[in-house]
Tab-separated table of N, CA, C and O in Angstrom:
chain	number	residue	atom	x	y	z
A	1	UNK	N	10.480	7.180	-16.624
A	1	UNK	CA	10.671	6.339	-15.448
A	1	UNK	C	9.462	6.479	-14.523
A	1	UNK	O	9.021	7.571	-14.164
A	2	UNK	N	8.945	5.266	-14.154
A	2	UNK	CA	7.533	5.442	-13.238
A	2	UNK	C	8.308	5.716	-11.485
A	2	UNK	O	9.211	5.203	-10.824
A	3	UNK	N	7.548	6.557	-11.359
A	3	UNK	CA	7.756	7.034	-10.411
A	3	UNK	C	6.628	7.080	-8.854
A	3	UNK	O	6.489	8.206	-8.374
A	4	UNK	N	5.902	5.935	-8.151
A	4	UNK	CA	5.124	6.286	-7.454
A	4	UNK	C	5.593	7.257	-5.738
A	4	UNK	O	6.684	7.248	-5.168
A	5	UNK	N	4.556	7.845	-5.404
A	5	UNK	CA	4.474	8.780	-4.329
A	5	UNK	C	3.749	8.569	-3.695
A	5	UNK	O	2.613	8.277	-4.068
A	6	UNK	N	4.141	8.638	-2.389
A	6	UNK	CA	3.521	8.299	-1.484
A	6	UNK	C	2.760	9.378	-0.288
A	6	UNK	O	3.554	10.225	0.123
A	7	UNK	N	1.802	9.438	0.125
A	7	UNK	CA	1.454	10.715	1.430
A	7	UNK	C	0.176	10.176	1.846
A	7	UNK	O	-0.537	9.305	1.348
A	8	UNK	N	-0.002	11.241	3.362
A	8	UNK	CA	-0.727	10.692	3.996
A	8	UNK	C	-0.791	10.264	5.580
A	8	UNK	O	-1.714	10.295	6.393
A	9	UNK	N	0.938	9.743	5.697
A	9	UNK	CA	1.775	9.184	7.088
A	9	UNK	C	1.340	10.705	7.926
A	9	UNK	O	0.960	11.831	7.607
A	10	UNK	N	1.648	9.972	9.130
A	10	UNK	CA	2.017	11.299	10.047
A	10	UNK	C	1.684	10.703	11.552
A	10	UNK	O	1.243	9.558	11.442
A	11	UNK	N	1.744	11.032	12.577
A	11	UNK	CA	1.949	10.748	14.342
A	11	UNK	C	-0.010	11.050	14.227
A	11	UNK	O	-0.697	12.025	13.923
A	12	UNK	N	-0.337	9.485	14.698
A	12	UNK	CA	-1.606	9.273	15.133
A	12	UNK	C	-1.932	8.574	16.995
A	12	UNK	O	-1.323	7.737	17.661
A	13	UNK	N	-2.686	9.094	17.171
A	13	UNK	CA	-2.632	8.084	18.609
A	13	UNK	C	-3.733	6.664	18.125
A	13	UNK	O	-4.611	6.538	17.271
A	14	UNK	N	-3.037	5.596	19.343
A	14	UNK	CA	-3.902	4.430	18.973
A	14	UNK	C	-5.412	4.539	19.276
A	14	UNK	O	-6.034	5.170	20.131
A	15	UNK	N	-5.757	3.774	18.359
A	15	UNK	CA	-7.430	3.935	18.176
A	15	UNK	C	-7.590	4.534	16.663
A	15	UNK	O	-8.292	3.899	15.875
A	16	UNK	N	-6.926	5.798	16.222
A	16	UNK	CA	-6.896	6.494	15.464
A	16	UNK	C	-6.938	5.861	14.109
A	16	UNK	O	-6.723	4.665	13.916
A	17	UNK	N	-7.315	6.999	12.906
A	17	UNK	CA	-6.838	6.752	11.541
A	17	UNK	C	-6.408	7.407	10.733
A	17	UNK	O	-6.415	8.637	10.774
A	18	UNK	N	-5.838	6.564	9.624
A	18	UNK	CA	-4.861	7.061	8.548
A	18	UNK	C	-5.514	6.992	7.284
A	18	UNK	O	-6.366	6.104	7.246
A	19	UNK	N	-5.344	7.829	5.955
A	19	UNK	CA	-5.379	7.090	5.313
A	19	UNK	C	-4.325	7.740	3.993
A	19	UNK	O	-4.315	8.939	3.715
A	20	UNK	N	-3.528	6.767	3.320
A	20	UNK	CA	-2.694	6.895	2.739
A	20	UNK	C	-2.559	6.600	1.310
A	20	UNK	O	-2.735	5.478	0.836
A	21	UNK	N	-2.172	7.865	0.495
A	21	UNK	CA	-2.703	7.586	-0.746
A	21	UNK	C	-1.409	7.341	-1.611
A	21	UNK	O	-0.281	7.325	-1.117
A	22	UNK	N	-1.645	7.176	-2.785
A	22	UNK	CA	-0.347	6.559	-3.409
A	22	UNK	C	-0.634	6.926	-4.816
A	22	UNK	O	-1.606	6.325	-5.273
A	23	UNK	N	0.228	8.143	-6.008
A	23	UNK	CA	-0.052	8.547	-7.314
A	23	UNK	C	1.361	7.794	-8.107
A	23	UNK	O	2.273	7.064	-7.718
A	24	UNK	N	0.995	8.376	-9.332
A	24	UNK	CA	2.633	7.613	-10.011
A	24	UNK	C	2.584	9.712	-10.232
A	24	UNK	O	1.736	10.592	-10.083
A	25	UNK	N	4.099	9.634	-10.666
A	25	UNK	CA	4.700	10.747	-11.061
A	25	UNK	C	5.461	10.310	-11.792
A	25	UNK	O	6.020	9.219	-11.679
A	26	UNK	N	5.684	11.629	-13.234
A	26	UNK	CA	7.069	11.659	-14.192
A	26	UNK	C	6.816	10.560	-15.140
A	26	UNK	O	7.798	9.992	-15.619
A	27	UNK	N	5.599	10.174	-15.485
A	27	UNK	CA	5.368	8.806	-16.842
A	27	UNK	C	3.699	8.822	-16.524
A	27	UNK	O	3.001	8.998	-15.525
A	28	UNK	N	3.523	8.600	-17.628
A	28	UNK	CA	1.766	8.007	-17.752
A	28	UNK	C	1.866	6.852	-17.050
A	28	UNK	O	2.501	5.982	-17.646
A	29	UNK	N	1.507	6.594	-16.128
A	29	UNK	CA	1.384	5.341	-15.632
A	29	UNK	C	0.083	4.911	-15.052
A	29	UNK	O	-0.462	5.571	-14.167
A	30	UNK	N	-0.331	4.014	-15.448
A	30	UNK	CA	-1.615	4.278	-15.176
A	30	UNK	C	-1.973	2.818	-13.679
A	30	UNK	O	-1.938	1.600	-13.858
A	31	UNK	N	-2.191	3.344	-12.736
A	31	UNK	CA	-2.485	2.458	-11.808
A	31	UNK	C	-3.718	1.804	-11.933
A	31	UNK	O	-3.956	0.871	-11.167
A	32	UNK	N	-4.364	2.071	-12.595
A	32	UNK	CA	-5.938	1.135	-12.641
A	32	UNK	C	-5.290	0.065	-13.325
A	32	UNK	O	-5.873	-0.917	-12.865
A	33	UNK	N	-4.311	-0.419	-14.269
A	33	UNK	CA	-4.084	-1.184	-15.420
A	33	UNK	C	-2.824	-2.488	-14.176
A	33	UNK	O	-2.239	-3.508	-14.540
A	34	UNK	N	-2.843	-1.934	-12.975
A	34	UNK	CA	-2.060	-3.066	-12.254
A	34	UNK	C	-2.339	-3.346	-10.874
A	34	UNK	O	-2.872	-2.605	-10.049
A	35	UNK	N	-1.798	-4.809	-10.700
A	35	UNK	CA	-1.718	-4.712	-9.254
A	35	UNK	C	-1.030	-3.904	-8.486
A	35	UNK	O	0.086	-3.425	-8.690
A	36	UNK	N	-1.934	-3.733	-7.346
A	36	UNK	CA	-1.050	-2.699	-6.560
A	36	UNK	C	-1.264	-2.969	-5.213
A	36	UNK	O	-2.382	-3.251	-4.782
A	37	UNK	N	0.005	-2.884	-4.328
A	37	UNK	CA	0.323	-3.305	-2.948
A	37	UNK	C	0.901	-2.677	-1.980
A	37	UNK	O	1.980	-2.183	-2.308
A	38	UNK	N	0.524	-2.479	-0.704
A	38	UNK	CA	1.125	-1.931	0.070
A	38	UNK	C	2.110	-2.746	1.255
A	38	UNK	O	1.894	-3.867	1.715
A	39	UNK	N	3.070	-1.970	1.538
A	39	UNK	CA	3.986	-2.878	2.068
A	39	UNK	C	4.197	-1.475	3.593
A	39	UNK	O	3.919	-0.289	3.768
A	40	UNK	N	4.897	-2.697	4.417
A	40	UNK	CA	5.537	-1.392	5.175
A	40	UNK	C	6.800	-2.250	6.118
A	40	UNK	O	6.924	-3.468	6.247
A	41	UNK	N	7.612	-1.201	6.674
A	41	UNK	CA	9.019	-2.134	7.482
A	41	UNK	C	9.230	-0.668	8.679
A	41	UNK	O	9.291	0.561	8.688
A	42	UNK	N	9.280	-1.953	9.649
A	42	UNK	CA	9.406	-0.980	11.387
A	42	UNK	C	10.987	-1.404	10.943
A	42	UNK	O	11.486	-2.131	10.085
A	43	UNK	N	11.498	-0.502	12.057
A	43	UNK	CA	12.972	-0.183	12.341
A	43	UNK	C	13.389	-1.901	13.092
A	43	UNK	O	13.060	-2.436	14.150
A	44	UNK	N	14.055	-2.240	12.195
A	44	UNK	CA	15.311	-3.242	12.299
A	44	UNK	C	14.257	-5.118	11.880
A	44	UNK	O	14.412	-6.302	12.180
A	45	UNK	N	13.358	-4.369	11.139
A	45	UNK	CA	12.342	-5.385	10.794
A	45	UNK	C	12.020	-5.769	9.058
A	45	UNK	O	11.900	-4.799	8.310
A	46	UNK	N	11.916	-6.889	8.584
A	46	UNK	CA	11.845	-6.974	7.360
A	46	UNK	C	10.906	-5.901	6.548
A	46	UNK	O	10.278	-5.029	7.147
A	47	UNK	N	10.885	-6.003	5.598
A	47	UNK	CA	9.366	-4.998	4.907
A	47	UNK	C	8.290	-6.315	4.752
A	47	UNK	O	8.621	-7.458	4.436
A	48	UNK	N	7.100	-5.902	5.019
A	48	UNK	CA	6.446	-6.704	5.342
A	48	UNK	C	5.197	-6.533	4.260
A	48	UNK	O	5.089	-5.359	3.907
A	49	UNK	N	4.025	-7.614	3.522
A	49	UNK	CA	2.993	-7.215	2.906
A	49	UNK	C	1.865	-7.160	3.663
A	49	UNK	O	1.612	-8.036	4.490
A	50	UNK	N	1.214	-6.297	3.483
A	50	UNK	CA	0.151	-5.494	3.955
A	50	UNK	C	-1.308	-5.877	3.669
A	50	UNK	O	-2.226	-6.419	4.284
A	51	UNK	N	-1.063	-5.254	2.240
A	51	UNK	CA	-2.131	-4.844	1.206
A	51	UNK	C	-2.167	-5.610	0.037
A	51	UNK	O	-1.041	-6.030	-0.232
A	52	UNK	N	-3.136	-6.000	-0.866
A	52	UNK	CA	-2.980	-5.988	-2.471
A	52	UNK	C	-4.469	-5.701	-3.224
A	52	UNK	O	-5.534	-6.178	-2.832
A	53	UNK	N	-4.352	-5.087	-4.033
A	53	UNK	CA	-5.293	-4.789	-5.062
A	53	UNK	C	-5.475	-5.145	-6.443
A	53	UNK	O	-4.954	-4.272	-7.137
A	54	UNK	N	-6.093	-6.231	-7.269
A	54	UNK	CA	-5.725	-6.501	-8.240
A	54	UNK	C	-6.202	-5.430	-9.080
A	54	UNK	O	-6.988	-4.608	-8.611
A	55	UNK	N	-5.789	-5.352	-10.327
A	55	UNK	CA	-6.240	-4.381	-11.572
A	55	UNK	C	-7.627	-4.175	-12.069
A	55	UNK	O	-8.046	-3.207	-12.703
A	56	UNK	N	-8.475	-5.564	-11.564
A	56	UNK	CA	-9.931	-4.937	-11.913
A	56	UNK	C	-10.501	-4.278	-10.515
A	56	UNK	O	-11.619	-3.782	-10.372
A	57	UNK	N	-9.485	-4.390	-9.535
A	57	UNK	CA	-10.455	-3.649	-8.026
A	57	UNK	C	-11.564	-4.886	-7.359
A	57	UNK	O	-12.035	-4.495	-6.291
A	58	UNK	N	-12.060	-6.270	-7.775
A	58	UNK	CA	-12.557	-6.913	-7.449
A	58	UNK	C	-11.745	-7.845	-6.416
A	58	UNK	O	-12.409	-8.454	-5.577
A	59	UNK	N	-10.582	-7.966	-6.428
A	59	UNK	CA	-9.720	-8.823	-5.587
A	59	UNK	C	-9.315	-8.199	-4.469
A	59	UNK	O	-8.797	-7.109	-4.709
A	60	UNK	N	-9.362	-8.493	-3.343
A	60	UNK	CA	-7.620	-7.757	-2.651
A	60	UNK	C	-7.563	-9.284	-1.408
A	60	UNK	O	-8.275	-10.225	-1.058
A	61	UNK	N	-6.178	-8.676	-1.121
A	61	UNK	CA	-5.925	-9.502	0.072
A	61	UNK	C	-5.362	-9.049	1.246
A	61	UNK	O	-5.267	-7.822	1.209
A	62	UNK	N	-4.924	-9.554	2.335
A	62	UNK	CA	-4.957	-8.498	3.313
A	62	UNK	C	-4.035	-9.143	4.560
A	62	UNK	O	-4.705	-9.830	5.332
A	63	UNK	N	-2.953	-9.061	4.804
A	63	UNK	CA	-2.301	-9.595	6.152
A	63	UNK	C	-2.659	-9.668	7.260
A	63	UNK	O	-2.478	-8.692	7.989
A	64	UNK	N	-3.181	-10.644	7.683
A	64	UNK	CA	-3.759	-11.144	8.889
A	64	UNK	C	-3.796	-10.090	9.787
A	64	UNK	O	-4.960	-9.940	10.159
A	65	UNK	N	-2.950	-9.194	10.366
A	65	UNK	CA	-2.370	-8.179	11.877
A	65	UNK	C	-3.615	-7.134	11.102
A	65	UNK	O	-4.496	-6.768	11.879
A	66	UNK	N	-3.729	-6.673	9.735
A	66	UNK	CA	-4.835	-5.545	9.644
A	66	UNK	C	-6.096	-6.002	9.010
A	66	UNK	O	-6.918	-5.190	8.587
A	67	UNK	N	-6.272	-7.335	8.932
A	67	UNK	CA	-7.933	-7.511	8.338
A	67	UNK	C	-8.668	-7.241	9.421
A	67	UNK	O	-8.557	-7.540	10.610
A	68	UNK	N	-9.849	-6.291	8.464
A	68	UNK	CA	-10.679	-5.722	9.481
A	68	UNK	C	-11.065	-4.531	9.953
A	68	UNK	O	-12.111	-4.048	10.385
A	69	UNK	N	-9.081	-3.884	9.615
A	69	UNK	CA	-9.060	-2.437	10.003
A	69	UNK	C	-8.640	-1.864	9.015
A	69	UNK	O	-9.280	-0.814	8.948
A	70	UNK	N	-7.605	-1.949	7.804
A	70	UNK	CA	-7.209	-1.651	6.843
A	70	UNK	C	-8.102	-2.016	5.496
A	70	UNK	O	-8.490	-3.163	5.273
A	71	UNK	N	-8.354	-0.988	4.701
A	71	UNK	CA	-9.028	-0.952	3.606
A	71	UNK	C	-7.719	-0.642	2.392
A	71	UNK	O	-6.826	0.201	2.477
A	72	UNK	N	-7.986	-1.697	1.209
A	72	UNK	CA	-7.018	-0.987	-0.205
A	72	UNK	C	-8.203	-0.443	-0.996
A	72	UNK	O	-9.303	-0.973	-0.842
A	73	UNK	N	-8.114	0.147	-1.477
A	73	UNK	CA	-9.045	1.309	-2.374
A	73	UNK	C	-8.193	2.075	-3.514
A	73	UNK	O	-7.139	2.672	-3.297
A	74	UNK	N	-8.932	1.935	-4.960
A	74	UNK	CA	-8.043	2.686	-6.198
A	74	UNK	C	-9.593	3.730	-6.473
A	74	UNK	O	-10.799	3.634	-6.248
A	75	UNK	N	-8.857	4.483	-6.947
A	75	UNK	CA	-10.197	6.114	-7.469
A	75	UNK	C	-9.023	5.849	-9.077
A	75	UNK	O	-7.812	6.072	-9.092
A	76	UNK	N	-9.496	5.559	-9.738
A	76	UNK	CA	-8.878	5.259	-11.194
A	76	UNK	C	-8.842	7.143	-11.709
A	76	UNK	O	-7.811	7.760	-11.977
A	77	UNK	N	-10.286	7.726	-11.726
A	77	UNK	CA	-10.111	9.166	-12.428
A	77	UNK	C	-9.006	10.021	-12.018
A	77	UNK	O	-8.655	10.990	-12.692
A	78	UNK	N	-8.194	9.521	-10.422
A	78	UNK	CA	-7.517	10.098	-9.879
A	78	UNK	C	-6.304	9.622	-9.948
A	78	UNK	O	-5.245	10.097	-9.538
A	79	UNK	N	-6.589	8.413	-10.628
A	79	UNK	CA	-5.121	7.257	-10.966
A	79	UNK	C	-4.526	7.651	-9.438
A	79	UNK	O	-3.399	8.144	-9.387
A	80	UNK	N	-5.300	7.430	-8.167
A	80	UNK	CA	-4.465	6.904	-7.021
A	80	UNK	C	-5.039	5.943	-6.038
A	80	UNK	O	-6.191	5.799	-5.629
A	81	UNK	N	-3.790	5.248	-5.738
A	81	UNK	CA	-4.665	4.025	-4.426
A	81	UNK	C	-4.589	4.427	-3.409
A	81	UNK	O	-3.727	5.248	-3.098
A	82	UNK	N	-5.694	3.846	-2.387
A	82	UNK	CA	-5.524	4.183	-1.137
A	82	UNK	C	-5.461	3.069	-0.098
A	82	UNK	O	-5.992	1.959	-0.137
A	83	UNK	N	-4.567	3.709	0.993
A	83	UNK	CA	-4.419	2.675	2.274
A	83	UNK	C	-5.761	3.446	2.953
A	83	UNK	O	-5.664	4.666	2.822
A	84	UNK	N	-6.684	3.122	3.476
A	84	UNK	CA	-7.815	3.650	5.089
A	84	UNK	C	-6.965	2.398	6.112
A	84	UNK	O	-6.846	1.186	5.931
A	85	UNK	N	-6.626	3.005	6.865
A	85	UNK	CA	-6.064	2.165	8.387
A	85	UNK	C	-6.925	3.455	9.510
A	85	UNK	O	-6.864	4.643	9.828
A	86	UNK	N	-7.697	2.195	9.768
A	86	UNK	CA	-8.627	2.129	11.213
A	86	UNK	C	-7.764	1.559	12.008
A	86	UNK	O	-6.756	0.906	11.738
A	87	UNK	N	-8.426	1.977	13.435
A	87	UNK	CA	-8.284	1.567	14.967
A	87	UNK	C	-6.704	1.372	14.744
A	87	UNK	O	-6.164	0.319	15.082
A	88	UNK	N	-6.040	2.348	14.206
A	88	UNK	CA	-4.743	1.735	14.565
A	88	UNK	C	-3.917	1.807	15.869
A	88	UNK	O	-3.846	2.659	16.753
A	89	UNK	N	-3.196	0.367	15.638
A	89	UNK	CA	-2.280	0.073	17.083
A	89	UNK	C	-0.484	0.526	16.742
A	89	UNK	O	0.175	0.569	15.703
A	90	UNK	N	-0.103	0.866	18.489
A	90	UNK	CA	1.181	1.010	17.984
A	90	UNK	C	1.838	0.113	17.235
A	90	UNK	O	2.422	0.633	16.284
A	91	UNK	N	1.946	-0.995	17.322
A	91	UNK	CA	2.513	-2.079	16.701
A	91	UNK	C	2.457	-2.290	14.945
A	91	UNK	O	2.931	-3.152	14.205
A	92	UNK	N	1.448	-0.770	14.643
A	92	UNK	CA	1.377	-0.093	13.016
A	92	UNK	C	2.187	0.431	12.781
A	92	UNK	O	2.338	0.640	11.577
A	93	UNK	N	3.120	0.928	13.633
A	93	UNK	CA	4.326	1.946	13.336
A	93	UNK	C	5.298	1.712	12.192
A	93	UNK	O	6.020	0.723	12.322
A	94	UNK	N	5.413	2.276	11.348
A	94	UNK	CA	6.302	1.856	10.064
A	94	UNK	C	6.253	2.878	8.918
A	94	UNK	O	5.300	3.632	8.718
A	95	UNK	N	7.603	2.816	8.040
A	95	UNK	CA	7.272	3.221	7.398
A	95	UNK	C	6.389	2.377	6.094
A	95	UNK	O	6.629	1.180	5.931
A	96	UNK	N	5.389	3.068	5.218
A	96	UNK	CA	4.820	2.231	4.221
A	96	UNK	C	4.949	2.537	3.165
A	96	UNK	O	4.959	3.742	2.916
A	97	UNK	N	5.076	1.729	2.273
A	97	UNK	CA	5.475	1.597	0.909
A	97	UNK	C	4.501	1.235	-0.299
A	97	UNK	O	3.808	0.299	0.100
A	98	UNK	N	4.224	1.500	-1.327
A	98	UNK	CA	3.536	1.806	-2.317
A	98	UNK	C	4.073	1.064	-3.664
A	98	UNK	O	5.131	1.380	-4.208
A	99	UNK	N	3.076	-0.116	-4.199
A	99	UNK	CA	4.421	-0.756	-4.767
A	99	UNK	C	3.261	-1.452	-6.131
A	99	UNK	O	2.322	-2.058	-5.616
A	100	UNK	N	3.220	-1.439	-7.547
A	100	UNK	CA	3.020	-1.805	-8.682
A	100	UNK	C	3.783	-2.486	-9.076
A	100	UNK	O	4.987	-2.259	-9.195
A	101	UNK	N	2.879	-3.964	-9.495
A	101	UNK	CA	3.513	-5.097	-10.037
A	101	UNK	C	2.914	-4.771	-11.675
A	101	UNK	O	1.730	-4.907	-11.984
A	102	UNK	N	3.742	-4.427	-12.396
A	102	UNK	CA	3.887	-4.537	-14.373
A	102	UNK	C	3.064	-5.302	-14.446
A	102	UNK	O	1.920	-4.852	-14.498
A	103	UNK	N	3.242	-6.701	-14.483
A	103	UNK	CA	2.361	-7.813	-15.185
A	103	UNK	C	1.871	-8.754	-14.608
A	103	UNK	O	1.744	-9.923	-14.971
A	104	UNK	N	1.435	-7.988	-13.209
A	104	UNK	CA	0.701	-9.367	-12.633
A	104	UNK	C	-1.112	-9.208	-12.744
A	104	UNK	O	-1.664	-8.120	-12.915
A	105	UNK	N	-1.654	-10.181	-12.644
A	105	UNK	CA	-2.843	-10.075	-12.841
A	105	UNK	C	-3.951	-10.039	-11.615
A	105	UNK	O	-4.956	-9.367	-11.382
A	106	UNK	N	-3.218	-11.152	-10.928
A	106	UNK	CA	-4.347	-11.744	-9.519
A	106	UNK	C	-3.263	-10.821	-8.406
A	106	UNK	O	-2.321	-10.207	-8.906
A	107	UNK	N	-3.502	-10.788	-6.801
A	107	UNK	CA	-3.228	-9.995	-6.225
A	107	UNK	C	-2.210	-11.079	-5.804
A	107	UNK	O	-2.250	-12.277	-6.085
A	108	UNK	N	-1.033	-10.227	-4.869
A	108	UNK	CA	0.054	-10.942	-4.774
A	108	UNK	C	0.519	-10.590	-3.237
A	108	UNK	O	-0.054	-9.634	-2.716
A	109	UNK	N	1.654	-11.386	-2.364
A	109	UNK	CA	1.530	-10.703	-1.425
A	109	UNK	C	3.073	-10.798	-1.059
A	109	UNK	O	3.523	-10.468	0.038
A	110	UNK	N	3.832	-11.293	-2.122
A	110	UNK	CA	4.805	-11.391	-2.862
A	110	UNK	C	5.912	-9.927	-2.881
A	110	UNK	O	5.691	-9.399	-3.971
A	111	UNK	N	6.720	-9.295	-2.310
A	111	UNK	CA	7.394	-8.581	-2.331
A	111	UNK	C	8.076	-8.327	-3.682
A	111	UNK	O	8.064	-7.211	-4.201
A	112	UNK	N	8.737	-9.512	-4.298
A	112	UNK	CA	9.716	-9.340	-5.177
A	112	UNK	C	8.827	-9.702	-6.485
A	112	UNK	O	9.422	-10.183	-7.449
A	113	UNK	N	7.470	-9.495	-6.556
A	113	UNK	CA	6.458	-9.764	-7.744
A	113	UNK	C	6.420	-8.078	-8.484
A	113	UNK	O	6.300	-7.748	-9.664
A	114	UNK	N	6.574	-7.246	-7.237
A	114	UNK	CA	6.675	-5.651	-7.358
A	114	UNK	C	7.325	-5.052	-8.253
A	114	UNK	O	8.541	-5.148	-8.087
A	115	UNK	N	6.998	-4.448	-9.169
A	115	UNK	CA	8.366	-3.814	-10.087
A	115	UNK	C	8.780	-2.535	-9.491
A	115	UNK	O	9.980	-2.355	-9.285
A	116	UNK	N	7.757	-1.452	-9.134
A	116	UNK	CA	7.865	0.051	-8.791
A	116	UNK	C	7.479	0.338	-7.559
A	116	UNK	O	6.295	0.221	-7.243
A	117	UNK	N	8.397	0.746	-6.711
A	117	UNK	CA	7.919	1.121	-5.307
A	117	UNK	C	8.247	2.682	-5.564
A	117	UNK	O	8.890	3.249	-6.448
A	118	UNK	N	7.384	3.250	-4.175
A	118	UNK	CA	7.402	4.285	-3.860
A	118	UNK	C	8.680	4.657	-2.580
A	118	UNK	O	9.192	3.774	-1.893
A	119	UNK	N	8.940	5.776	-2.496
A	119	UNK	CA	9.954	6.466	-1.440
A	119	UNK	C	9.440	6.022	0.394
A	119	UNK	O	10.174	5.994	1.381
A	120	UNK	N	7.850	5.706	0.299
A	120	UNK	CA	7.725	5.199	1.470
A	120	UNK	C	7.076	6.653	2.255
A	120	UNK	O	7.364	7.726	1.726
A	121	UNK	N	6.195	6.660	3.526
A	121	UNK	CA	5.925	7.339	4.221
A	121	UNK	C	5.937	6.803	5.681
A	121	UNK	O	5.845	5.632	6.050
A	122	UNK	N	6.062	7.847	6.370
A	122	UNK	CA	6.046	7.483	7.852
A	122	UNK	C	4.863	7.107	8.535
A	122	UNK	O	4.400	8.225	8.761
A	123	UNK	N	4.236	6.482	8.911
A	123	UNK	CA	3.339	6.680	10.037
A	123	UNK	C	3.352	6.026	11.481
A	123	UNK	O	3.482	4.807	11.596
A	124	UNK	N	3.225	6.797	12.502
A	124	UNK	CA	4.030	6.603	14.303
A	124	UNK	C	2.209	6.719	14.737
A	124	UNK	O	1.456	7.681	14.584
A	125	UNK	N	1.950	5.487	15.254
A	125	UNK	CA	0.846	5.348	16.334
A	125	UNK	C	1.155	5.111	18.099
A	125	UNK	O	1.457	4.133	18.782
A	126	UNK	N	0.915	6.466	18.362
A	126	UNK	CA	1.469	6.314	19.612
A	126	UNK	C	0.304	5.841	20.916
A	126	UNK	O	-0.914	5.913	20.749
A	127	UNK	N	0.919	5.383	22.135
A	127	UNK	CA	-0.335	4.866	22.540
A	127	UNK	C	-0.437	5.711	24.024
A	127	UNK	O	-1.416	5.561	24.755
């Protein structure tokens, strides 16, 4: 069973940065071989897309509120992706989620394109 993990979250003040990495656990899974996306959901708020990375690393796309400040990044030898969130604002507050689409090819920004999410991490930008 693929299993991704998430770390990284933690209480930043605004301005500040994060950056949040994302492995699979418990299966060979190899994250270079998929898209991969980050998502995140504030308290009493949908989960929202973030991030995407396609499988060759040449694509990504990026939700309007963090282009600019948020970077997606994969280290393949390390089989993990990364969130970099710059200048972050409170209005970043959420938890974020870590999420591999099986068989998609081009980047997606698509929630339910996702097959494997992660448990999610916290991160609180206080101002």
């Amino acid at each position: 069973q693929v299993q991704l993990v998430e770390s990284g979250g933690g209480l930043v003040q605004a301005g500040g940065s994060l950056r949040l990495s994302c492995s699979a656990s418990g299966h060979t899974f190899s994250l270079s071989s998929h898209v991969m996306g980050w998502f995140r959901q504030a308290p009493g708020k949908e989960r929202e897309f973030v991030a995407s990375l396609s499988w060759s690393g040449r694509n990504t796309d990026y939700a309007d509120s963090v282009k600019g400040r948020f970077t997606i990044s994969r280290d393949n030898a390390k089989n993990t992706v990364y969130l970099q969130m710059n200048s972050l604002k409170p209005e970043d507050t959420a938890v974020y989620y870590c999420a591999a689409d099986e068989d998609g090819v081009v980047v997606t920004t698509h929630k339910n394109e996702y097959d494997y999410w992660g448990q999610g991490t916290q991160v609180t930008v206080s101002s």
